[in-house]
Coordinates of C-alpha atoms in Angstrom, one line a residue:
Chain A
M24 CA 7.9 -10.7 12.8
I25 CA 6.3 -7.3 12.2
T26 CA 2.5 -7.5 12.0
K27 CA 1.2 -4.0 11.9
I28 CA 2.0 -0.3 12.0
I29 CA -0.2 2.5 12.9
F30 CA 0.7 6.3 12.1
N31 CA -1.0 9.2 13.5
K32 CA 0.0 12.6 12.4
F33 CA 3.4 11.3 11.7
T34 CA 5.6 12.7 8.7
A35 CA 3.3 12.5 5.6
F36 CA 0.6 10.7 7.3
D37 CA -2.5 11.8 9.0
Q38 CA -4.0 8.4 9.8
L39 CA -2.7 5.2 8.4
E40 CA -2.9 1.6 9.4
V41 CA -0.7 -0.9 7.6
D42 CA -1.3 -4.7 8.1
C43 CA 1.9 -6.6 7.2
S44 CA 2.3 -10.0 5.5
P45 CA 4.8 -12.2 7.3
S46 CA 6.4 -12.9 4.0
V47 CA 6.7 -10.2 1.2
N48 CA 5.3 -6.7 1.4
I49 CA 5.6 -4.5 -1.7
F50 CA 4.7 -0.8 -1.4
I51 CA 3.9 1.1 -4.6
G52 CA 2.6 4.5 -5.0
K53 CA 3.6 7.9 -6.5
N54 CA 6.4 10.0 -5.2
G55 CA 5.4 11.6 -1.9
T56 CA 2.9 8.9 -0.8
G57 CA 5.3 7.8 2.0
K58 CA 6.7 4.4 1.0
T59 CA 10.1 5.1 2.3
H60 CA 8.7 6.5 5.5
I61 CA 6.9 3.2 6.3
L62 CA 10.0 1.3 5.6
K63 CA 12.3 3.5 7.6
T64 CA 9.8 3.7 10.7
I65 CA 9.6 -0.2 10.8
Y66 CA 13.3 -0.5 10.3
A67 CA 14.0 1.9 13.2
A68 CA 11.8 -0.2 15.5
C69 CA 13.5 -3.3 14.4
D70 CA 17.1 -2.0 14.7
I71 CA 16.8 -0.8 18.2
I72 CA 16.5 -4.4 19.2
K73 CA 20.1 -4.9 18.3
S74 CA 21.7 -1.4 18.6
K75 CA 19.7 -0.8 21.9
K76 CA 19.2 2.8 20.8
N77 CA 16.3 4.8 22.0
F78 CA 13.4 4.5 19.5
A79 CA 13.0 8.2 19.2
Q80 CA 16.7 8.6 18.6
K81 CA 16.8 6.0 16.0
I82 CA 13.8 7.4 14.2
T83 CA 15.3 10.8 14.3
D84 CA 18.6 9.5 12.9
V85 CA 17.1 7.6 10.0
F86 CA 14.8 10.4 9.0
L87 CA 17.3 13.2 9.5
P88 CA 14.9 16.1 10.2
S89 CA 16.5 19.5 9.8
K90 CA 18.9 20.4 12.8
G91 CA 18.0 17.0 14.2
Y92 CA 14.7 18.4 15.7
T93 CA 12.6 15.3 16.4
G94 CA 9.4 17.4 16.5
R95 CA 9.7 18.1 12.8
L96 CA 8.7 14.5 12.3
V97 CA 5.2 15.4 13.4
K98 CA 2.9 16.0 10.5
R99 CA 2.7 19.8 9.7
S100 CA -0.4 21.6 11.2
N101 CA -1.3 24.9 12.8
G102 CA -0.5 25.2 16.5
S103 CA 0.7 22.5 18.8
G104 CA 0.2 18.8 18.1
Y105 CA 1.4 15.4 18.6
G106 CA 2.5 12.6 16.3
T107 CA 2.5 9.0 17.2
V108 CA 3.7 5.7 15.6
E109 CA 2.8 2.2 16.9
V110 CA 4.6 -0.8 15.6
F111 CA 3.3 -4.3 16.4
R112 CA 5.3 -7.4 16.4
K113 CA 4.6 -11.1 17.0
I114 CA 7.4 -12.7 19.2
K115 CA 5.5 -15.9 19.8
K116 CA 2.7 -17.9 18.3
N117 CA 0.2 -16.2 20.7
E118 CA 2.1 -13.2 21.8
E119 CA 1.9 -9.9 20.1
I120 CA 3.6 -6.8 21.5
K121 CA 3.8 -3.2 20.5
I122 CA 6.1 -0.3 20.9
R123 CA 4.7 3.3 20.8
L124 CA 6.4 6.7 20.1
S125 CA 4.8 10.0 20.9
I126 CA 6.4 13.2 19.8
S127 CA 5.3 16.8 20.3
N128 CA 5.8 19.1 17.3
H129 CA 7.8 21.5 19.6
L130 CA 10.3 18.9 20.5
K131 CA 13.9 19.6 19.6
S132 CA 15.7 16.7 21.2
Y133 CA 14.6 13.0 21.0
E134 CA 15.2 12.7 24.6
K135 CA 11.9 14.2 25.5
A136 CA 9.8 12.0 23.3
T137 CA 7.7 9.3 24.9
V138 CA 8.5 5.8 24.2
S139 CA 6.0 3.3 25.6
G140 CA 4.5 -0.2 25.2
S141 CA 6.2 -3.5 25.9
I142 CA 9.7 -1.9 25.6
K143 CA 11.4 -4.5 27.7
R144 CA 10.0 -7.4 25.9
W145 CA 10.6 -5.7 22.6
L146 CA 14.3 -5.3 23.3
E147 CA 14.7 -8.7 25.0
S148 CA 13.4 -10.8 22.0
P149 CA 16.3 -10.8 19.3
L150 CA 15.7 -9.7 15.7
E151 CA 18.0 -9.1 12.9
S152 CA 17.1 -6.4 10.5
V153 CA 18.8 -4.9 7.3
Y154 CA 17.8 -1.7 5.5
I155 CA 19.2 -1.3 1.9
P156 CA 18.8 2.3 1.0
V157 CA 18.4 3.6 -2.6
K158 CA 22.0 4.8 -3.1
E159 CA 24.6 2.0 -3.3
M160 CA 27.0 2.5 -0.4
L161 CA 29.6 -0.3 -0.4
S162 CA 31.9 1.5 -2.9
N163 CA 32.0 4.4 -0.5
A164 CA 32.6 2.2 2.5
P165 CA 36.4 2.9 3.2
G166 CA 36.5 5.5 5.9
F167 CA 32.8 6.3 5.7
R168 CA 32.0 5.0 9.2
S169 CA 34.7 7.0 10.9
L170 CA 33.7 10.1 9.0
Y171 CA 30.0 9.4 9.8
N172 CA 30.9 9.1 13.6
S173 CA 33.1 12.2 13.8
R174 CA 31.3 14.7 11.5
Q175 CA 27.9 16.1 10.8
I176 CA 27.2 14.7 7.4
A177 CA 24.0 14.7 5.4
F178 CA 23.5 11.0 5.2
D179 CA 20.7 9.4 7.3
E180 CA 21.7 6.6 9.4
T181 CA 20.5 3.8 7.1
Y182 CA 23.7 4.5 5.0
A183 CA 26.1 4.0 7.9
D184 CA 24.0 1.0 9.1
I185 CA 24.1 -0.9 5.8
I186 CA 28.0 -0.6 5.8
D187 CA 28.1 -1.8 9.3
R188 CA 25.9 -4.9 8.4
A189 CA 28.1 -5.5 5.4
L190 CA 31.3 -5.4 7.3
L191 CA 30.2 -7.9 10.0
P192 CA 32.4 -11.0 10.0
S193 CA 31.0 -14.3 8.7
L194 CA 28.9 -16.6 11.0
K195 CA 30.6 -19.3 12.8
G196 CA 29.9 -22.9 11.5
P197 CA 28.8 -24.3 8.2
T198 CA 26.4 -22.4 5.9
D199 CA 23.0 -24.0 5.9
K200 CA 21.3 -25.4 2.8
D201 CA 18.8 -22.5 2.1
R202 CA 21.6 -20.0 2.4
R203 CA 23.9 -22.0 0.1
K204 CA 21.1 -22.1 -2.4
I205 CA 20.8 -18.3 -2.4
L206 CA 24.5 -17.7 -2.5
K207 CA 24.8 -20.1 -5.4
I208 CA 22.1 -18.1 -7.5
L209 CA 24.1 -14.8 -6.6
Q210 CA 27.5 -16.4 -7.5
D211 CA 26.1 -17.5 -10.9
E212 CA 25.0 -14.0 -11.7
I213 CA 28.1 -12.1 -10.5
E214 CA 30.5 -14.9 -11.4
G215 CA 32.5 -14.7 -8.2
K216 CA 32.5 -14.2 -4.4
I217 CA 32.8 -11.0 -2.4
S218 CA 35.8 -10.5 -0.1
I219 CA 36.5 -7.5 2.3
D220 CA 39.9 -6.0 3.0
S221 CA 40.2 -3.0 5.5
E222 CA 36.7 -1.7 4.9
E223 CA 37.1 -2.2 1.2
F224 CA 34.8 -4.6 -0.8
F225 CA 36.1 -6.7 -3.7
L226 CA 34.6 -9.1 -6.2
R227 CA 36.9 -12.1 -6.6
N228 CA 36.5 -14.2 -9.8
K229 CA 38.6 -15.8 -12.4
Q230 CA 39.9 -12.5 -13.5
G231 CA 41.2 -11.7 -10.1
K232 CA 40.2 -9.2 -7.5
M233 CA 38.1 -6.3 -8.6
E234 CA 37.2 -3.3 -6.2
F235 CA 33.5 -2.4 -5.9
S236 CA 34.2 1.1 -7.2
L237 CA 35.1 -0.4 -10.6
L238 CA 32.1 -2.7 -10.7
A239 CA 28.7 -2.1 -12.4
E240 CA 26.2 -0.9 -10.0
G241 CA 24.0 -4.0 -10.5
F242 CA 26.8 -6.3 -9.5
R243 CA 27.5 -4.2 -6.3
K244 CA 23.8 -4.7 -5.5
L245 CA 23.9 -8.5 -5.9
G246 CA 27.3 -8.5 -4.2
L247 CA 25.8 -6.7 -1.2
L248 CA 23.1 -9.4 -1.0
W249 CA 25.7 -12.1 -1.2
I250 CA 27.6 -10.5 1.8
L251 CA 24.4 -10.2 3.9
V252 CA 23.4 -13.8 3.3
H253 CA 27.0 -14.9 3.8
N254 CA 27.5 -13.1 7.2
G255 CA 24.1 -14.1 8.5
S256 CA 22.5 -10.7 8.5
L257 CA 19.7 -12.3 6.4
L258 CA 18.7 -15.5 8.2
N259 CA 15.4 -17.2 9.0
G260 CA 13.7 -14.7 11.3
S261 CA 15.4 -11.5 9.9
V262 CA 13.6 -8.5 8.4
L263 CA 14.9 -7.0 5.1
F264 CA 13.9 -3.5 4.0
W265 CA 14.8 -2.6 0.5
D266 CA 14.1 0.8 -1.0
E267 CA 13.8 0.7 -4.8
P268 CA 15.7 -2.5 -5.6
E269 CA 15.5 -1.4 -9.3
A270 CA 17.5 1.8 -8.9
N271 CA 20.4 1.7 -11.4
L272 CA 19.7 -1.9 -12.3
N273 CA 19.3 -3.3 -15.8
P274 CA 15.8 -4.7 -16.0
Q275 CA 17.1 -8.1 -17.0
L276 CA 18.7 -8.3 -13.5
L277 CA 15.3 -7.8 -11.8
K278 CA 14.4 -11.4 -12.7
T279 CA 17.4 -12.5 -10.4
I280 CA 16.4 -10.0 -7.7
A281 CA 12.7 -11.3 -7.6
K282 CA 14.0 -14.9 -7.5
I283 CA 16.3 -14.1 -4.6
L284 CA 13.7 -12.1 -2.7
L285 CA 11.3 -15.0 -2.9
E286 CA 14.0 -17.6 -1.9
L287 CA 14.8 -15.3 1.1
Q288 CA 11.2 -15.1 2.0
R289 CA 10.8 -18.9 1.8
M290 CA 13.9 -19.2 4.0
G291 CA 12.0 -17.2 6.6
V292 CA 13.0 -13.6 6.0
Q293 CA 10.2 -11.1 6.2
I294 CA 10.6 -8.6 3.4
F295 CA 9.5 -5.0 2.9
I296 CA 10.1 -3.3 -0.6
A297 CA 9.2 0.0 -2.0
T298 CA 9.3 0.0 -5.9
H299 CA 8.3 2.1 -8.9
D300 CA 9.2 -0.7 -11.2
Y301 CA 6.7 -2.7 -13.4
V302 CA 9.3 -5.5 -14.2
L303 CA 10.1 -6.1 -10.5
L304 CA 6.3 -6.2 -9.6
K305 CA 5.5 -8.5 -12.4
E306 CA 8.4 -10.9 -11.9
L307 CA 7.5 -11.3 -8.2
H308 CA 4.0 -12.0 -9.3
L309 CA 5.0 -14.4 -12.0
Q310 CA 7.6 -16.3 -10.0
A311 CA 5.6 -16.5 -6.7
L312 CA 4.1 -19.8 -5.8
K313 CA 0.7 -20.1 -4.2
S314 CA 2.3 -20.7 -0.8
D315 CA 4.2 -17.4 -1.1
E316 CA 2.1 -14.7 0.8
I317 CA 3.0 -11.6 -1.2
L318 CA 0.9 -8.6 -0.1
F319 CA 0.8 -5.6 -2.4
H320 CA 0.2 -2.2 -0.6
S321 CA -0.9 0.6 -2.8
L322 CA -0.4 4.1 -1.3
F323 CA -2.3 7.0 -2.8
I324 CA -3.7 10.4 -2.0
N325 CA -7.4 10.6 -1.4
D326 CA -8.7 13.4 -3.7
Q327 CA -11.3 14.8 -1.3
M328 CA -9.4 14.6 2.0
E329 CA -6.0 15.1 0.3
E330 CA -4.6 12.7 2.8
I331 CA -2.6 9.5 2.2
E332 CA -4.5 6.2 2.2
I333 CA -3.4 2.6 1.7
K334 CA -5.2 -0.4 0.2
N335 CA -3.7 -3.8 0.1
T336 CA -4.4 -7.1 -1.8
H337 CA -2.7 -10.5 -2.4
N338 CA -3.9 -10.5 -6.0
Y339 CA -1.7 -8.8 -8.4
L340 CA -4.5 -7.9 -10.8
E341 CA -6.5 -6.3 -8.0
I342 CA -3.8 -3.7 -7.1
H343 CA -5.7 -0.5 -7.2
P344 CA -4.8 2.3 -7.7
N345 CA -1.7 1.0 -9.5
S346 CA 0.6 4.0 -10.0
I347 CA 3.0 1.9 -12.1
D348 CA 0.5 0.5 -14.6
D349 CA -1.1 3.9 -14.7
A350 CA 2.0 5.3 -16.3
Y351 CA 1.4 2.7 -19.1
A352 CA -2.2 3.9 -19.4
D353 CA -0.9 7.4 -20.2
L354 CA 1.3 6.0 -22.8
I355 CA -1.6 4.1 -24.4
D356 CA -3.8 7.3 -24.4
G357 CA -1.0 9.1 -26.2
E358 CA -0.7 6.3 -28.8
I359 CA -4.5 6.3 -29.4
S360 CA -4.7 10.0 -29.6
K361 CA -1.8 10.1 -32.1
S362 CA -3.2 7.3 -34.3
M363 CA -7.0 7.9 -34.1
G364 CA -7.3 11.8 -33.8
D365 CA -10.6 12.6 -32.6
L366 CA -12.5 9.6 -33.9
G367 CA -14.9 8.0 -31.4
Q368 CA -14.9 11.2 -29.3
Chain B
M19 CA -25.5 0.1 -33.1
I20 CA -25.4 -2.4 -30.2
L21 CA -23.1 -5.4 -30.6
R22 CA -22.1 -8.1 -28.1
E23 CA -19.1 -10.3 -27.9
S24 CA -17.5 -12.4 -25.0
G25 CA -19.8 -10.9 -22.4
L26 CA -19.1 -7.4 -23.5
E27 CA -21.7 -5.0 -25.0
F28 CA -20.5 -2.2 -27.4
D29 CA -22.6 0.8 -28.4
F30 CA -21.2 2.5 -31.5
S31 CA -23.4 5.5 -31.3
D32 CA -22.1 7.2 -34.5
A33 CA -21.9 4.1 -36.7
I34 CA -23.7 4.0 -40.2
N35 CA -23.6 0.2 -40.1
G36 CA -22.1 -2.5 -38.0
F37 CA -22.3 -6.3 -37.8
K38 CA -20.7 -9.5 -36.4
F39 CA -18.2 -10.4 -39.0
D40 CA -17.3 -13.9 -37.8
E41 CA -21.0 -14.9 -37.8
T42 CA -21.3 -18.6 -37.6
D43 CA -25.0 -18.9 -38.1
K44 CA -25.7 -20.2 -41.6
Y45 CA -28.9 -18.4 -42.0
S46 CA -27.6 -14.9 -41.0
E47 CA -27.1 -12.6 -44.0
N48 CA -23.6 -12.0 -42.6
Y49 CA -22.6 -15.6 -42.4
H50 CA -18.9 -15.8 -42.8
G51 CA -18.7 -19.3 -44.2
L52 CA -15.0 -19.6 -44.7
S53 CA -13.9 -20.3 -41.0
H54 CA -12.1 -23.4 -42.3
C55 CA -9.6 -21.3 -44.2
M56 CA -9.8 -17.8 -43.0
K57 CA -9.7 -16.1 -39.6
A58 CA -11.9 -13.3 -38.8
V59 CA -12.3 -10.3 -36.5
D60 CA -15.3 -10.1 -34.3
F61 CA -17.1 -6.8 -35.7
I62 CA -16.9 -4.6 -38.7
I63 CA -18.3 -1.1 -38.2
E64 CA -18.9 1.5 -40.8
L65 CA -18.3 5.1 -40.0
E66 CA -18.8 8.1 -42.2
N67 CA -15.2 8.1 -43.5
D68 CA -13.7 4.9 -42.0
Y69 CA -14.2 1.3 -41.3
L70 CA -13.4 -0.2 -37.9
L71 CA -12.3 -3.8 -37.5
V72 CA -12.8 -4.7 -34.0
E73 CA -11.4 -7.8 -32.2
V74 CA -12.4 -8.4 -28.6
K75 CA -10.7 -10.7 -26.0
D76 CA -12.0 -10.9 -22.5
F77 CA -9.5 -12.8 -20.6
H78 CA -11.8 -13.2 -17.6
D79 CA -13.6 -15.6 -19.9
P80 CA -11.5 -18.9 -19.4
G81 CA -12.0 -20.0 -22.9
Q82 CA -10.0 -17.1 -24.2
Y83 CA -6.9 -18.3 -22.4
K84 CA -6.6 -21.5 -24.3
E85 CA -6.7 -19.7 -27.6
S86 CA -3.8 -17.4 -26.9
K87 CA -1.5 -19.4 -24.7
S88 CA 1.4 -17.0 -25.0
F89 CA 1.9 -13.3 -25.8
K90 CA 3.5 -14.2 -29.2
N91 CA 0.6 -16.4 -30.1
L92 CA -1.9 -13.7 -29.1
R93 CA 0.1 -11.1 -31.2
N94 CA 0.3 -13.3 -34.2
N95 CA -3.3 -14.4 -34.1
L96 CA -4.4 -10.8 -34.0
K97 CA -2.3 -10.0 -37.1
T98 CA -3.7 -13.0 -38.9
K99 CA -7.4 -12.1 -38.1
F100 CA -6.8 -8.6 -39.4
R101 CA -5.1 -9.7 -42.6
D102 CA -7.7 -12.4 -43.4
T103 CA -10.6 -10.1 -42.7
L104 CA -9.0 -7.5 -45.0
L105 CA -8.6 -10.0 -47.8
Y106 CA -12.3 -11.1 -47.4
R107 CA -13.3 -7.6 -47.6
F108 CA -11.3 -7.0 -50.7
A109 CA -12.9 -10.0 -52.2
E110 CA -16.3 -8.4 -51.4
D111 CA -15.2 -5.2 -52.8
Q112 CA -15.9 -3.5 -49.6
L113 CA -12.6 -1.5 -49.0
D114 CA -13.8 1.8 -50.2
K115 CA -12.7 3.6 -46.9
P116 CA -9.6 3.5 -44.7
V117 CA -9.6 0.7 -42.3
R118 CA -8.6 1.0 -38.6
Y119 CA -8.0 -2.0 -36.5
L120 CA -9.1 -1.8 -32.8
C121 CA -8.4 -4.7 -30.3
L122 CA -10.1 -4.6 -27.0
M123 CA -7.9 -6.8 -24.9
T124 CA -8.7 -7.0 -21.0
L125 CA -5.1 -7.0 -20.1
E126 CA -3.1 -4.6 -17.8
D127 CA -1.8 -1.4 -19.5
A128 CA 1.8 -2.4 -19.5
L129 CA 1.1 -5.5 -21.6
N130 CA -1.3 -3.8 -23.9
S131 CA 1.3 -1.2 -24.4
R132 CA 3.8 -3.7 -25.5
L133 CA 1.2 -5.5 -27.6
M134 CA 0.2 -2.4 -29.3
K135 CA 3.8 -1.5 -30.1
E136 CA 4.4 -4.9 -31.6
L137 CA 1.2 -5.2 -33.5
K138 CA 1.8 -1.8 -35.1
I139 CA 4.9 -3.2 -36.5
I140 CA 3.7 -6.5 -37.8
V141 CA 0.3 -5.6 -39.1
P142 CA 1.8 -3.0 -40.1
E143 CA 0.1 0.3 -39.3
G144 CA 0.4 3.2 -41.9
I145 CA 2.2 3.4 -45.2
A146 CA 4.9 0.8 -44.5
S147 CA 6.6 0.9 -47.9
T148 CA 7.5 3.6 -50.3
R149 CA 5.7 1.5 -53.1
W150 CA 2.4 1.6 -51.2
K151 CA -0.3 4.0 -52.1
H152 CA -2.6 3.0 -49.2
P153 CA -2.0 1.7 -45.7
L154 CA -3.5 -1.7 -44.8
A155 CA -4.4 -0.2 -41.5
K156 CA -4.6 3.5 -41.0
S157 CA -4.6 2.9 -37.2
C158 CA -3.7 -0.1 -35.1
I159 CA -4.9 0.1 -31.4
V160 CA -4.9 -2.1 -28.4
A161 CA -6.7 -1.0 -25.2
N162 CA -8.5 -2.5 -22.2
I163 CA -12.0 -1.4 -21.1
D164 CA -10.8 1.6 -19.1
R165 CA -8.6 2.9 -21.8
W166 CA -11.2 2.2 -24.5
N167 CA -14.0 4.1 -22.7
K168 CA -11.8 7.0 -21.8
N169 CA -10.6 7.4 -25.4
F170 CA -13.8 6.4 -27.3
P171 CA -16.7 7.9 -25.5
K172 CA -18.9 7.4 -28.6
W173 CA -18.2 3.8 -28.6
K174 CA -18.9 2.7 -25.0
V175 CA -18.2 -0.7 -23.9
R176 CA -19.6 -2.5 -20.7
R177 CA -19.4 -5.8 -19.2
L178 CA -22.7 -7.7 -19.3

């Protein structure tokens, strides 16, 4: 379980420390406040446990800086400088370890970056992680992996990774009760199950077999979750990163998404979400039980310092600043001005 | 003109007159007296060219939750309060200026935005029929404390 991450002059951040909930972490904030950067960095630290890649290489591959220059991940400043990231993880009740990456802004290749901390312990203790990027990928899966491996294409590695995770074969043995419950919720919504045939994904239901490219995007997203739960990528102890679950979804489906996220968390999946969506935020708040430890992280730019800061709260009503609700405040101001003119001013 | 309701204090600085409309004190000159059959908004404020009908609900006050268990109840309750107040004022022959309905609801902006939209339809706001010569409500507004103070600096509200 990830417990904390500290950035120092890395990408958009000058100094930022994020304490993580073991359950659900929701990041909100305007564009450019670094929500995706937090998700990607923690994901890179989690993924190397399985892929055994170098942390600096993985970070470079998921951020895709220009020409692959790792040094471009250091926050822009005059002259020479270093950027660091520290990710903390609890592997036993009383054992927290960290992994640290330090990069000079002159660095071209990841190979010269310094990775330190409890690297051996970090890589030895198993952890499953899944990163669902904003753009839906399963309908592009056929041939994507071989293209990604053989050519320079402008897709960061989270896109190739999610296809890899989705193509994993099913786990051996019977599906446990918790996973069956989640699969059932998904099957009721998509009215079928997913099958894979030579890198191509299909929805199988009463009408027959439908390829993903012909499905509504909302169904593809729910289908992806079905696959990840079914093949054991999302299990007790896994970490799920999901960037803007609301993208291309009908708001009606967000109720189901919130329900599934909470069920996954109750099953023991640690969750990191970045969102701009009021309905998703509200549904998570409304459906959460007292025992669900949802932590809302609000990212914002400090007016004086012009640097990104973070505040977190377990209480939905105390999210401040709340960039999502602020958009509604602007609408209210517009309505009042239209209806009242300058009365009261 | 300072008025208080539900732990909130309003200062209508440019008001000609203003009073607590749902007054329950029998000996007050503004005693409502018809609470058994008519609902009432909290305040009536007289401005130079307008009347403001003001309803206040502070959801930090636990008592307010019970009264409006659901969004729909809250919305319909706000409509009835407005309509009954308007009828009462008609009977008093006190509708000589346009009426604007302002609801201060301590809810998040997203909910208030929806509440305002629905209230504007059911009150309704403006000239709603081609047969009408006057609107029932010239304006119909829902705002929380932050929005209220931002948009109405002359009518500041603060929590006591």
